Structure formats: structure tokens, C-alpha cells
Amino acid sequence: MSDDAAIRPFRIDVPQADLDDLRDRLRRTRFPDGLPGAGWDLGVPPDYLRELADHWATAYDWRAHEAHINSFPQFTTVIDGQNVHFLHIRSPEPDALPLVLTHGWPGSVVEFLDVIGPLSDPRAHGGDPADAFHLVIPSMPGYGFSGPTTERGWGVRRIARAWAVLMDRLGYDRYGAQGGDWGSMVSRELGLADAGHVAGVHLNFLLTVPTGAPGEPDDLTEDERARLDGLGRFLDDMSGYLKIQSTRPQTLAYGLADSPAGQLAWITEKFKEWTDSERVPEDAVDRDRLLTNVTVYWLTNTAGSSARLYHEFARERSRPEVSATPTGVAVFPREIAPPVRRLAERSENIVHWTEFDRGGHFAALEQPELLVGDVREFFRRFR
């Protein structure tokens, strides 16, 4: 194995000076004004962010969360010239099915911390040992400890090809893929790029967009039309971040790289808008887990490189290739735009579809038990 292909143990060990700098910057934040009574209509309310930033600076304990992440085996390897960080948790069950879990934006490997135990060692978590998985959880190129990227071209297709190399390098000849947000697109592309080795793909995010092509159903139900209307509302009112990151990620990066409060607001807004929360993101996601995710972006200075994925996608986008890979979909009601099954079946080989009554975009964080159960159920057919 060449030096580039070597798999090296990795452990997070953030210099104390970086943590001191973070707290100092938070204490010196210059907050903007806000309009009384605006709530979340204009974005993150100043009073809310001020309190959350104060908690981050004075009460949040990165070292405790760093130790938690470090309790799982981590490694790095170089694929196609890019350093890739990943967690690799081997199940104690010898017949476990390998499974690669891929996060999205504004997420990280932190999203999956609550599902690692139940998926890799179901026997220890009240489950059936026959449902066990060997888990590979990479940080996407440009994100977290796989960042930043140093060249153009790291779009979802290239990331999927890198995952195929990674799974082969780890000795996994047959495996499954699961993801949400960008992770769903990478997982789907992985099923296409490495079809001979991918047993199935499980997604908890899938956009279904009507194209007006012949054969599309013209008898949509009220619920199906409501789902498509949800996509319209997202594009009209909640997609400003997407436009900026797709067109001028470098300009945006200066503010996010220099201000932890800015980085906090940029990410926290999405955890409010995309989750099953009523008042604040903490209604759906643990506050310190949210801050751990934000801290990963801050400490690795990957606000800009993670945003570049949007720029890449906007330039490589084309009509999706039809996938023959068996696909399962978990639909959570507070998703950005829940998919319509009949439209999904135009391009996906749907063999499993579950509708849940709670949860949103960040399923592994919001409803880990529901997600674990659905992943187990879907992959039983491939054991």
C-alpha cells in the first residue's frame, strides 16, 4: 500500500489556544440590532443568539464532547489527493453488514453519535444481533476534519467515487449506504458508481421535483400537492443560503471564518427551520450537541470549503440518472420538502418507504431510535 493509500489512526486534539481564542471572540461579539416582535421571521433573533453564544463561551465544554468523539476509532487516508477523515466502528457481530453513513450541510459526523451504538451493537441496545452493521462514517471532503479542499471538482459524484475507494480500501466487498441532505445525494451516487458492491441505499432526504415530462402523474392527491407546495415555500422563503453558497461561497466565508457568532447564527437558523421544533432548535436537538456540530466547523475553519460543495453541485447538476439500486426512504414530516413517492419512483428503485409522524431534516439527531429501526428493517432483506 502506498503512503497515500495508508490508513492512519486519528485523534482529535484541539490546541487550548484555539479554544481560548474562540471564547475571547465570543465575548467580544458585536451583535446587530433587531426589530421588536420579529421573532424568527427575519432570521435568528438577537436575544436568542446572544444567550446561545454566552452559553457557548461560558458553559459549553468542548473537551467533554471531544472525548466522546474520540471514544470511537477514527482514521484518515488520502483519496484522489484529498485527506479524508472517518470513524470506523467494527461490530462485535462477525456477520455484520458494512454500512457507510454520510452527513450533509450544516452537519458533520456529530450527527451520527447517537446511532453508532444501536447500529453497530444491537445486542447491547435491546436489539437483534442479526441487525448489526460495521460502520464507516466519513467527514465529507471540505467538511470538518476532512477539510478544507484544495482544488475544484469535489462534487457529489467525486465524493461518491471516493467512498467506493474507501470501502474497498477497508476490505468491504459488499455494503450499504445511508444518508440525509448531501449525504442522500452522495449515497445515491454511490449506488450508481459502485453498483456491483452496494447492496442497497437508505435515504432520509429525497427531493421530488415535477418536471412536466410525459408519464408524470397528473392526479396528485391533496397531500402530494401539499408536499410540492412545501418545496415551493422553501425555494421562495428559505433558500437564500443556497443561492449565496452556490454563487459566492468565498465572499461569505470571510464573515463566517472571522466571527464564531456569525458561524453560529448561519448554522443554528437551519436547525430551527428544518427540524421538528416549535420555538427554538433545542425543542428538537440537544443544545450542546448542536454546539458541538458548530464547533467542528469553527475549529477546522471549514465554513468556506463546506459551502463550495453547493458551487460544485450547481455546475455539475443534470437530470438524475435512473438508479437500479434497491432504495429505501424514511420520510419525516418536518423535512424541508417531504418527497412524493410516485415521483420518486421515476428515478429510484423504491423497495421500502416509511412515513413517520414526527421528526425533521436531521433525523439521526432528532429521532435516532426511529431512524435506527428503519435502517435495520430496510437492510434485513440484504443480509
Short mmCIF file of C-alpha atoms in Angstrom, two decimals, residues 143-368:
data_model
loop_
_atom_site.label_atom_id
_atom_site.label_comp_id
_atom_site.label_asym_id
_atom_site.label_seq_id
_atom_site.Cartn_x
_atom_site.Cartn_y
_atom_site.Cartn_z
CA TYR A 143 -16.03 19.42 5.95
CA GLY A 144 -14.66 19.11 9.45
CA PHE A 145 -11.52 17.06 9.79
CA SER A 146 -11.56 16.22 6.05
CA GLY A 147 -11.23 19.90 5.22
CA PRO A 148 -10.53 22.10 3.61
CA THR A 149 -10.41 21.02 -0.02
CA THR A 150 -7.56 22.45 -2.08
CA GLU A 151 -8.91 22.20 -5.62
CA ARG A 152 -12.10 22.42 -7.61
CA GLY A 153 -14.16 19.42 -8.55
CA TRP A 154 -15.24 17.93 -5.23
CA GLY A 155 -18.92 17.49 -6.06
CA VAL A 156 -21.24 14.69 -5.03
CA ARG A 157 -20.16 12.32 -7.81
CA ARG A 158 -16.48 12.63 -6.93
CA ILE A 159 -17.26 12.16 -3.23
CA ALA A 160 -19.24 9.02 -4.08
CA ARG A 161 -16.31 7.63 -6.06
CA ALA A 162 -14.05 8.40 -3.11
CA TRP A 163 -16.37 6.46 -0.81
CA ALA A 164 -16.15 3.47 -3.16
CA VAL A 165 -12.37 3.62 -2.88
CA LEU A 166 -12.59 3.97 0.90
CA MET A 167 -14.85 0.94 1.32
CA ASP A 168 -12.60 -1.12 -0.95
CA ARG A 169 -9.54 0.05 0.98
CA LEU A 170 -11.19 -1.13 4.20
CA GLY A 171 -11.79 -4.55 2.64
CA TYR A 172 -15.56 -4.31 2.26
CA ASP A 173 -16.74 -6.02 -0.92
CA ARG A 174 -20.47 -5.66 -0.26
CA TYR A 175 -22.01 -2.87 1.75
CA GLY A 176 -24.93 -0.49 2.21
CA ALA A 177 -25.14 3.29 2.16
CA GLN A 178 -27.26 5.71 4.18
CA GLY A 179 -27.53 9.48 4.29
CA GLY A 180 -29.55 12.66 4.54
CA ASP A 181 -29.11 16.09 2.94
CA TRP A 182 -25.93 15.96 0.79
CA GLY A 183 -25.40 12.51 2.27
CA SER A 184 -28.51 11.28 0.49
CA MET A 185 -27.19 12.50 -2.85
CA VAL A 186 -23.74 11.02 -2.22
CA SER A 187 -25.30 7.72 -1.14
CA ARG A 188 -27.48 7.61 -4.24
CA GLU A 189 -24.50 8.36 -6.49
CA LEU A 190 -22.51 5.68 -4.68
CA GLY A 191 -25.21 3.18 -5.60
CA LEU A 192 -24.67 4.15 -9.23
CA ALA A 193 -20.86 4.41 -9.18
CA ASP A 194 -20.27 1.16 -7.30
CA ALA A 195 -23.44 -0.76 -8.18
CA GLY A 196 -21.66 -4.11 -8.11
CA HIS A 197 -20.82 -3.69 -4.44
CA VAL A 198 -23.65 -1.57 -2.98
CA ALA A 199 -26.39 -3.85 -1.67
CA GLY A 200 -28.87 -1.06 -1.02
CA VAL A 201 -29.25 2.64 -0.29
CA HIS A 202 -31.32 4.11 2.54
CA LEU A 203 -32.20 7.82 2.39
CA ASN A 204 -33.88 10.16 4.85
CA PHE A 205 -33.91 13.04 2.37
CA LEU A 206 -35.09 12.91 -1.23
CA LEU A 207 -36.26 15.81 -3.35
CA THR A 208 -39.03 15.03 -5.81
CA VAL A 209 -39.47 17.81 -8.33
CA PRO A 210 -42.11 17.69 -11.07
CA THR A 211 -40.60 18.19 -14.50
CA GLY A 212 -43.69 18.10 -16.69
CA ALA A 213 -42.29 15.08 -18.50
CA PRO A 214 -44.68 12.60 -20.12
CA GLY A 215 -45.77 9.87 -17.77
CA GLU A 216 -45.79 12.01 -14.66
CA PRO A 217 -48.95 11.60 -12.61
CA ASP A 218 -51.44 14.39 -13.19
CA ASP A 219 -53.81 13.18 -10.48
CA LEU A 220 -51.81 14.22 -7.45
CA THR A 221 -53.59 13.86 -4.14
CA GLU A 222 -54.08 16.77 -1.75
CA ASP A 223 -51.20 15.51 0.40
CA GLU A 224 -48.90 15.15 -2.62
CA ARG A 225 -49.70 18.67 -3.79
CA ALA A 226 -49.07 19.99 -0.27
CA ARG A 227 -45.63 18.39 -0.35
CA LEU A 228 -44.80 20.03 -3.65
CA ASP A 229 -46.11 23.33 -2.29
CA GLY A 230 -43.67 22.88 0.59
CA LEU A 231 -40.82 22.76 -1.88
CA GLY A 232 -42.12 25.98 -3.40
CA ARG A 233 -42.19 27.68 0.00
CA PHE A 234 -38.64 26.54 0.65
CA LEU A 235 -37.41 27.98 -2.65
CA ASP A 236 -39.29 31.24 -2.10
CA ASP A 237 -38.50 31.91 1.54
CA MET A 238 -35.78 29.66 2.96
CA SER A 239 -33.21 29.15 0.20
CA GLY A 240 -31.17 32.34 0.47
CA TYR A 241 -28.26 30.38 1.98
CA LEU A 242 -28.34 28.03 -1.02
CA LYS A 243 -28.10 30.86 -3.54
CA ILE A 244 -25.21 32.50 -1.72
CA GLN A 245 -23.26 29.27 -1.22
CA SER A 246 -23.91 28.25 -4.83
CA THR A 247 -22.60 31.51 -6.27
CA ARG A 248 -20.28 33.37 -3.88
CA PRO A 249 -19.07 30.96 -1.17
CA GLN A 250 -15.72 32.71 -0.87
CA THR A 251 -17.22 36.10 -0.04
CA LEU A 252 -19.48 34.54 2.58
CA ALA A 253 -16.53 32.67 4.12
CA TYR A 254 -14.77 35.82 5.36
CA GLY A 255 -17.52 36.65 7.82
CA LEU A 256 -18.04 33.05 8.97
CA ALA A 257 -14.32 32.36 9.37
CA ASP A 258 -13.78 35.51 11.44
CA SER A 259 -16.87 35.52 13.67
CA PRO A 260 -17.95 32.48 15.68
CA ALA A 261 -21.25 34.25 16.40
CA GLY A 262 -21.76 34.57 12.65
CA GLN A 263 -20.97 30.90 12.13
CA LEU A 264 -23.32 30.03 14.99
CA ALA A 265 -26.19 32.03 13.51
CA TRP A 266 -25.63 30.67 9.98
CA ILE A 267 -25.94 27.07 11.17
CA THR A 268 -28.44 27.49 14.01
CA GLU A 269 -31.02 29.04 11.70
CA LYS A 270 -31.17 25.77 9.76
CA PHE A 271 -31.64 23.74 12.92
CA LYS A 272 -34.66 25.90 13.67
CA GLU A 273 -36.21 25.92 10.20
CA TRP A 274 -35.54 22.30 9.23
CA THR A 275 -36.33 20.46 12.46
CA ASP A 276 -39.49 19.40 14.24
CA SER A 277 -39.23 22.36 16.61
CA GLU A 278 -41.83 24.90 17.64
CA ARG A 279 -39.95 27.73 19.36
CA VAL A 280 -36.18 27.11 19.30
CA PRO A 281 -33.87 24.46 17.82
CA GLU A 282 -33.42 22.89 21.26
CA ASP A 283 -37.02 21.70 21.02
CA ALA A 284 -35.69 19.13 18.55
CA VAL A 285 -31.92 18.83 19.07
CA ASP A 286 -29.84 18.82 22.24
CA ARG A 287 -28.23 22.26 22.69
CA ASP A 288 -24.70 21.02 23.39
CA ARG A 289 -24.86 18.54 20.51
CA LEU A 290 -25.81 21.43 18.23
CA LEU A 291 -22.88 23.45 19.59
CA THR A 292 -20.51 20.51 19.08
CA ASN A 293 -21.51 20.44 15.43
CA VAL A 294 -20.95 24.20 15.09
CA THR A 295 -17.65 23.97 16.97
CA VAL A 296 -16.35 21.41 14.48
CA TYR A 297 -16.96 23.90 11.66
CA TRP A 298 -15.29 26.69 13.65
CA LEU A 299 -12.20 24.80 14.82
CA THR A 300 -11.49 23.33 11.38
CA ASN A 301 -12.20 26.66 9.61
CA THR A 302 -14.33 24.90 7.00
CA ALA A 303 -17.21 27.34 6.57
CA GLY A 304 -15.92 28.27 3.12
CA SER A 305 -14.81 24.86 1.89
CA SER A 306 -18.05 23.19 3.01
CA ALA A 307 -20.06 25.86 1.16
CA ARG A 308 -18.11 25.18 -2.03
CA LEU A 309 -20.00 21.91 -2.43
CA TYR A 310 -23.04 24.00 -3.38
CA HIS A 311 -20.98 25.79 -6.03
CA GLU A 312 -19.80 22.45 -7.43
CA PHE A 313 -23.29 20.99 -7.46
CA ALA A 314 -24.75 23.98 -9.27
CA ARG A 315 -22.28 23.40 -12.09
CA GLU A 316 -22.50 19.62 -12.36
CA ARG A 317 -26.27 19.40 -11.95
CA SER A 318 -28.16 17.40 -14.54
CA ARG A 319 -31.24 15.23 -14.67
CA PRO A 320 -30.57 12.32 -12.30
CA GLU A 321 -29.61 9.02 -13.85
CA VAL A 322 -32.16 6.30 -13.16
CA SER A 323 -30.91 4.10 -10.33
CA ALA A 324 -31.49 0.35 -10.23
CA THR A 325 -30.05 0.09 -6.72
CA PRO A 326 -32.67 -1.05 -4.19
CA THR A 327 -33.62 2.08 -2.28
CA GLY A 328 -35.39 2.71 0.99
CA VAL A 329 -36.78 6.09 2.02
CA ALA A 330 -37.64 7.31 5.52
CA VAL A 331 -39.95 10.32 5.38
CA PHE A 332 -40.05 12.68 8.37
CA PRO A 333 -42.91 15.20 8.39
CA ARG A 334 -40.88 18.34 9.17
CA GLU A 335 -38.44 17.67 6.36
CA ILE A 336 -37.69 20.66 4.12
CA ALA A 337 -39.97 19.21 1.46
CA PRO A 338 -41.19 15.65 2.08
CA PRO A 339 -40.97 13.56 -1.10
CA VAL A 340 -43.81 12.24 -3.21
CA ARG A 341 -43.41 8.50 -3.71
CA ARG A 342 -44.94 8.35 -7.19
CA LEU A 343 -42.50 11.00 -8.39
CA ALA A 344 -39.57 9.31 -6.64
CA GLU A 345 -40.31 6.07 -8.45
CA ARG A 346 -39.47 7.72 -11.78
CA SER A 347 -35.76 7.62 -10.97
CA GLU A 348 -35.36 5.35 -7.92
CA ASN A 349 -35.86 1.62 -7.39
CA ILE A 350 -38.05 2.10 -4.32
CA VAL A 351 -38.45 -1.12 -2.35
CA HIS A 352 -39.09 0.40 1.09
CA TRP A 353 -40.93 3.56 2.13
CA THR A 354 -41.78 4.63 5.68
CA GLU A 355 -43.78 7.67 6.78
CA PHE A 356 -43.15 8.88 10.33
CA ASP A 357 -45.33 11.18 12.44
CA ARG A 358 -42.50 13.25 13.95
CA GLY A 359 -39.01 14.41 13.15
CA GLY A 360 -37.37 16.61 10.55
CA HIS A 361 -34.28 17.04 8.39
CA PHE A 362 -31.67 15.93 10.92
CA ALA A 363 -33.17 12.50 11.59
CA ALA A 364 -30.16 10.92 13.31
CA LEU A 365 -30.09 13.81 15.79
CA GLU A 366 -33.83 14.33 16.22
CA GLN A 367 -35.22 10.79 16.14
CA PRO A 368 -32.31 8.35 16.38
#
